């Protein structure tokens, strides 16, 4: 069965510092990969997704993620954190075949210090 | 274009009761997925409907059921409520034609079981 692991339930960075949120998946065939963000008392919003082609994917709000098949990873980065980036971030996968079932990681809460 | 709407936003029930939650997808979207979000378990997939048919189901007991109507609106029902059913229930809609379609999330229904 597919699974998604997000390393670190909480990450704290200073404003202006690099943001790195880690995501690893487990499946023999690379799935479709997504990063979503959830602000307090709101639903989830898609940041970016990887389907095929270029392995470096750019998303909204200055975020990007790189798909590395050899490492089964899809880490999310942003060069310079803003206070408004404080939120919970979820990595998710959907298998390429066999169903429309999205599996989410446990989430990483990002704190941004002034 | 209006987003995904969920009603009600908040609900308080007692053990043993049943509850019905409603989700209206974005116009033109034919797929609706339901998720349960709790602090301990994170986001867990309940089921997904496409054109009134359940295409995928998560690992939840039969007390959790759903349906989709011809206008793509979906309802989720939970019978014989238990304390552990207290959660944020999120609905997401997508075009539904491919597993890499972006999901658009509603704000959720916060269910509290007393």
Short mmCIF file of C-alpha atoms in Angstrom, two decimals:
data_model
loop_
_atom_site.label_atom_id
_atom_site.label_comp_id
_atom_site.label_asym_id
_atom_site.label_seq_id
_atom_site.Cartn_x
_atom_site.Cartn_y
_atom_site.Cartn_z
CA UNK A 1 0.00 0.00 0.00
CA UNK A 2 1.10 3.53 -0.68
CA UNK A 3 2.24 5.68 2.21
CA UNK A 4 3.56 9.17 2.70
CA UNK A 5 5.99 10.25 5.39
CA UNK A 6 6.57 13.84 6.36
CA UNK A 7 9.63 14.24 8.52
CA UNK A 8 9.00 16.66 11.36
CA UNK A 9 5.54 17.47 12.64
CA UNK A 10 6.73 20.99 13.50
CA UNK A 11 9.31 23.16 11.76
CA UNK A 12 10.33 26.60 12.97
CA UNK A 13 12.27 29.10 10.85
CA UNK A 14 13.10 32.78 11.11
CA UNK A 15 11.57 35.25 8.71
CA UNK A 16 13.80 35.41 5.62
CA UNK A 17 15.31 31.98 6.19
CA UNK A 18 15.06 28.97 3.92
CA UNK A 19 12.02 26.75 4.34
CA UNK A 20 12.53 23.02 3.81
CA UNK A 21 9.69 20.58 4.42
CA UNK A 22 10.43 16.92 3.77
CA UNK A 23 8.22 14.32 2.13
CA UNK A 24 8.98 10.73 1.20
CA UNK A 25 6.62 8.28 -0.43
CA UNK A 26 6.68 4.52 -0.66
CA UNK A 27 5.47 2.82 -3.81
CA UNK A 28 7.17 0.87 -6.56
CA UNK A 29 5.76 3.16 -9.22
CA UNK A 30 6.15 6.89 -8.59
CA UNK A 31 2.71 8.32 -7.91
CA UNK A 32 1.35 11.75 -8.66
CA UNK A 33 2.69 14.05 -5.95
CA UNK A 34 1.08 17.09 -4.38
CA UNK A 35 1.72 19.68 -1.70
CA UNK A 36 -1.24 21.37 -0.05
CA UNK A 37 -1.34 24.16 2.54
CA UNK A 38 -3.97 24.62 5.24
CA UNK A 39 -4.41 27.91 7.06
CA UNK A 40 -6.26 27.93 10.41
CA UNK A 41 -9.97 27.20 10.13
CA UNK A 42 -9.77 26.75 6.39
CA UNK A 43 -9.73 23.92 3.90
CA UNK A 44 -6.65 22.85 1.96
CA UNK A 45 -5.23 24.72 -1.01
CA UNK A 46 -2.96 23.24 -3.65
CA UNK A 47 0.57 24.68 -3.68
CA UNK A 48 1.98 22.57 -6.50
CA UNK A 49 1.93 19.13 -8.06
CA UNK A 50 4.20 16.79 -9.99
CA UNK A 51 2.72 14.66 -12.72
CA UNK A 52 5.39 14.16 -15.36
CA UNK A 53 8.26 15.94 -17.09
CA UNK A 54 10.50 18.46 -15.33
CA UNK A 55 11.30 17.27 -11.84
CA UNK A 56 11.53 20.76 -10.35
CA UNK A 57 8.03 22.10 -9.94
CA UNK A 58 7.19 25.70 -9.14
CA UNK A 59 4.05 26.55 -7.24
CA UNK A 60 2.24 29.47 -5.76
CA UNK A 61 3.60 31.87 -3.13
CA UNK A 62 7.22 31.22 -4.13
CA UNK A 63 7.25 27.54 -3.19
CA UNK A 64 8.86 24.84 -5.27
CA UNK A 65 9.47 21.11 -4.91
CA UNK A 66 11.79 18.64 -6.55
CA UNK A 67 10.85 15.07 -7.39
CA UNK A 68 13.76 12.69 -6.84
CA UNK A 69 12.89 9.18 -7.92
CA UNK A 70 16.08 7.63 -6.57
CA UNK A 71 15.30 9.02 -3.12
CA UNK A 72 11.50 8.61 -3.38
CA UNK A 73 11.26 12.18 -2.17
CA UNK A 74 9.33 15.34 -2.98
CA UNK A 75 10.65 17.98 -0.59
CA UNK A 76 9.09 21.45 -0.52
CA UNK A 77 11.29 24.56 -0.35
CA UNK A 78 11.02 28.31 -0.30
CA UNK A 79 14.13 30.52 -0.33
CA UNK A 80 12.85 33.15 2.08
CA UNK A 81 10.11 32.63 4.64
CA UNK A 82 7.40 35.21 5.28
CA UNK A 83 5.24 35.49 8.35
CA UNK A 84 2.25 34.71 6.15
CA UNK A 85 3.72 31.26 5.38
CA UNK A 86 2.87 30.05 8.87
CA UNK A 87 0.41 27.21 8.27
CA UNK A 88 0.19 23.43 8.07
CA UNK A 89 1.60 21.76 4.98
CA UNK A 90 0.54 18.39 3.65
CA UNK A 91 2.27 16.16 1.15
CA UNK A 92 -0.11 13.86 -0.75
CA UNK A 93 0.09 11.10 -3.33
CA UNK A 94 -2.37 9.58 -5.79
CA UNK A 95 -1.49 6.37 -7.61
CA UNK A 96 -1.07 6.61 -11.37
CA UNK A 97 -3.18 3.51 -11.87
CA UNK A 98 -5.73 1.60 -9.91
CA UNK A 99 -7.87 4.29 -8.41
CA UNK A 100 -8.60 7.83 -7.44
CA UNK A 101 -7.58 7.60 -3.80
CA UNK A 102 -5.36 10.32 -2.40
CA UNK A 103 -3.20 9.54 0.62
CA UNK A 104 -2.03 12.43 2.76
CA UNK A 105 0.99 12.70 5.01
CA UNK A 106 0.54 13.60 8.64
CA UNK A 107 1.34 17.23 7.97
CA UNK A 108 4.06 19.64 9.05
CA UNK A 109 3.19 22.78 10.93
CA UNK A 110 5.45 25.65 9.92
CA UNK A 111 6.18 28.41 12.42
CA UNK A 112 7.84 31.62 11.25
CA UNK A 113 9.62 33.76 13.84
CA UNK A 114 10.02 37.49 13.42
CA UNK B 1 -16.66 30.77 -9.90
CA UNK B 2 -18.00 29.74 -6.52
CA UNK B 3 -15.83 27.41 -4.46
CA UNK B 4 -16.72 24.19 -2.69
CA UNK B 5 -19.34 24.73 -0.03
CA UNK B 6 -20.07 22.53 2.93
CA UNK B 7 -23.05 22.67 5.24
CA UNK B 8 -23.38 22.92 8.10
CA UNK B 9 -20.07 24.37 9.23
CA UNK B 10 -20.49 23.24 12.81
CA UNK B 11 -22.50 20.41 14.31
CA UNK B 12 -22.91 19.05 17.82
CA UNK B 13 -24.45 15.61 18.29
CA UNK B 14 -24.62 13.01 21.03
CA UNK B 15 -23.47 9.42 20.93
CA UNK B 16 -25.80 7.09 19.08
CA UNK B 17 -27.31 9.78 16.86
CA UNK B 18 -26.79 10.00 13.15
CA UNK B 19 -25.66 12.94 11.06
CA UNK B 20 -25.73 14.00 7.42
CA UNK B 21 -23.19 16.40 5.96
CA UNK B 22 -23.56 18.10 2.62
CA UNK B 23 -21.06 19.19 -0.01
CA UNK B 24 -21.64 21.25 -3.15
CA UNK B 25 -18.74 21.01 -5.59
CA UNK B 26 -17.45 23.61 -7.97
CA UNK B 27 -19.63 23.88 -11.04
CA UNK B 28 -18.48 21.41 -13.69
CA UNK B 29 -16.66 19.16 -11.24
CA UNK B 30 -17.88 15.58 -11.26
CA UNK B 31 -15.73 14.05 -8.55
CA UNK B 32 -16.26 14.55 -4.84
CA UNK B 33 -14.00 13.09 -2.16
CA UNK B 34 -14.51 13.08 1.59
CA UNK B 35 -11.82 13.15 4.25
CA UNK B 36 -11.81 12.97 8.02
CA UNK B 37 -9.25 15.19 9.74
CA UNK B 38 -8.29 14.67 13.38
CA UNK B 39 -5.23 15.79 15.36
CA UNK B 40 -4.19 12.19 16.01
CA UNK B 41 -4.83 10.57 12.63
CA UNK B 42 -4.39 13.50 10.27
CA UNK B 43 -6.30 13.46 6.99
CA UNK B 44 -7.86 10.13 6.20
CA UNK B 45 -9.64 9.28 2.97
CA UNK B 46 -13.25 8.21 3.41
CA UNK B 47 -14.57 7.76 -0.14
CA UNK B 48 -14.74 9.27 -3.59
CA UNK B 49 -17.70 9.62 -5.92
CA UNK B 50 -17.77 10.27 -9.64
CA UNK B 51 -20.95 10.60 -11.67
CA UNK B 52 -23.04 9.19 -8.82
CA UNK B 53 -20.84 6.11 -8.42
CA UNK B 54 -18.49 5.36 -5.56
CA UNK B 55 -15.11 4.78 -7.18
CA UNK B 56 -12.96 4.39 -4.11
CA UNK B 57 -13.42 3.74 -0.43
CA UNK B 58 -11.13 4.13 2.54
CA UNK B 59 -10.85 1.94 5.60
CA UNK B 60 -13.78 3.17 7.62
CA UNK B 61 -16.60 1.12 9.15
CA UNK B 62 -19.93 0.76 7.41
CA UNK B 63 -21.42 3.43 9.68
CA UNK B 64 -19.85 5.90 7.26
CA UNK B 65 -21.67 6.13 3.96
CA UNK B 66 -22.16 8.60 1.20
CA UNK B 67 -23.90 9.30 -2.03
CA UNK B 68 -23.73 11.65 -4.95
CA UNK B 69 -26.61 13.18 -6.83
CA UNK B 70 -27.00 13.86 -10.53
CA UNK B 71 -25.95 17.51 -10.01
CA UNK B 72 -22.70 16.23 -8.39
CA UNK B 73 -23.69 17.40 -4.93
CA UNK B 74 -22.72 14.86 -2.33
CA UNK B 75 -23.84 13.88 1.13
CA UNK B 76 -22.06 11.92 3.78
CA UNK B 77 -23.88 10.10 6.55
CA UNK B 78 -22.56 8.76 9.81
CA UNK B 79 -24.87 6.54 11.84
CA UNK B 80 -24.62 5.52 15.50
CA UNK B 81 -22.15 8.26 16.30
CA UNK B 82 -19.22 7.53 18.59
CA UNK B 83 -17.05 9.96 20.52
CA UNK B 84 -14.17 9.15 18.18
CA UNK B 85 -16.13 10.48 15.22
CA UNK B 86 -15.50 14.02 16.43
CA UNK B 87 -13.45 15.56 13.64
CA UNK B 88 -13.29 18.06 10.84
CA UNK B 89 -14.87 16.53 7.75
CA UNK B 90 -13.51 17.92 4.52
CA UNK B 91 -15.00 17.62 1.10
CA UNK B 92 -12.97 18.14 -2.07
CA UNK B 93 -14.10 18.36 -5.66
CA UNK B 94 -12.21 17.88 -8.90
CA UNK B 95 -12.93 17.51 -12.58
CA UNK B 96 -12.49 13.82 -11.94
CA UNK B 97 -11.28 12.66 -15.31
CA UNK B 98 -7.74 11.82 -14.16
CA UNK B 99 -6.09 10.98 -10.84
CA UNK B 100 -3.74 13.96 -11.16
CA UNK B 101 -6.60 16.46 -11.24
CA UNK B 102 -6.28 19.14 -8.59
CA UNK B 103 -8.67 18.80 -5.68
CA UNK B 104 -10.41 21.91 -4.39
CA UNK B 105 -11.33 21.74 -0.74
CA UNK B 106 -14.25 23.19 1.14
CA UNK B 107 -13.86 24.79 4.58
CA UNK B 108 -15.07 21.64 6.32
CA UNK B 109 -17.77 20.67 8.78
CA UNK B 110 -16.64 20.52 12.39
CA UNK B 111 -18.51 17.64 14.07
CA UNK B 112 -18.45 17.32 17.83
CA UNK B 113 -19.90 14.19 19.42
CA UNK B 114 -20.76 14.44 23.11
#
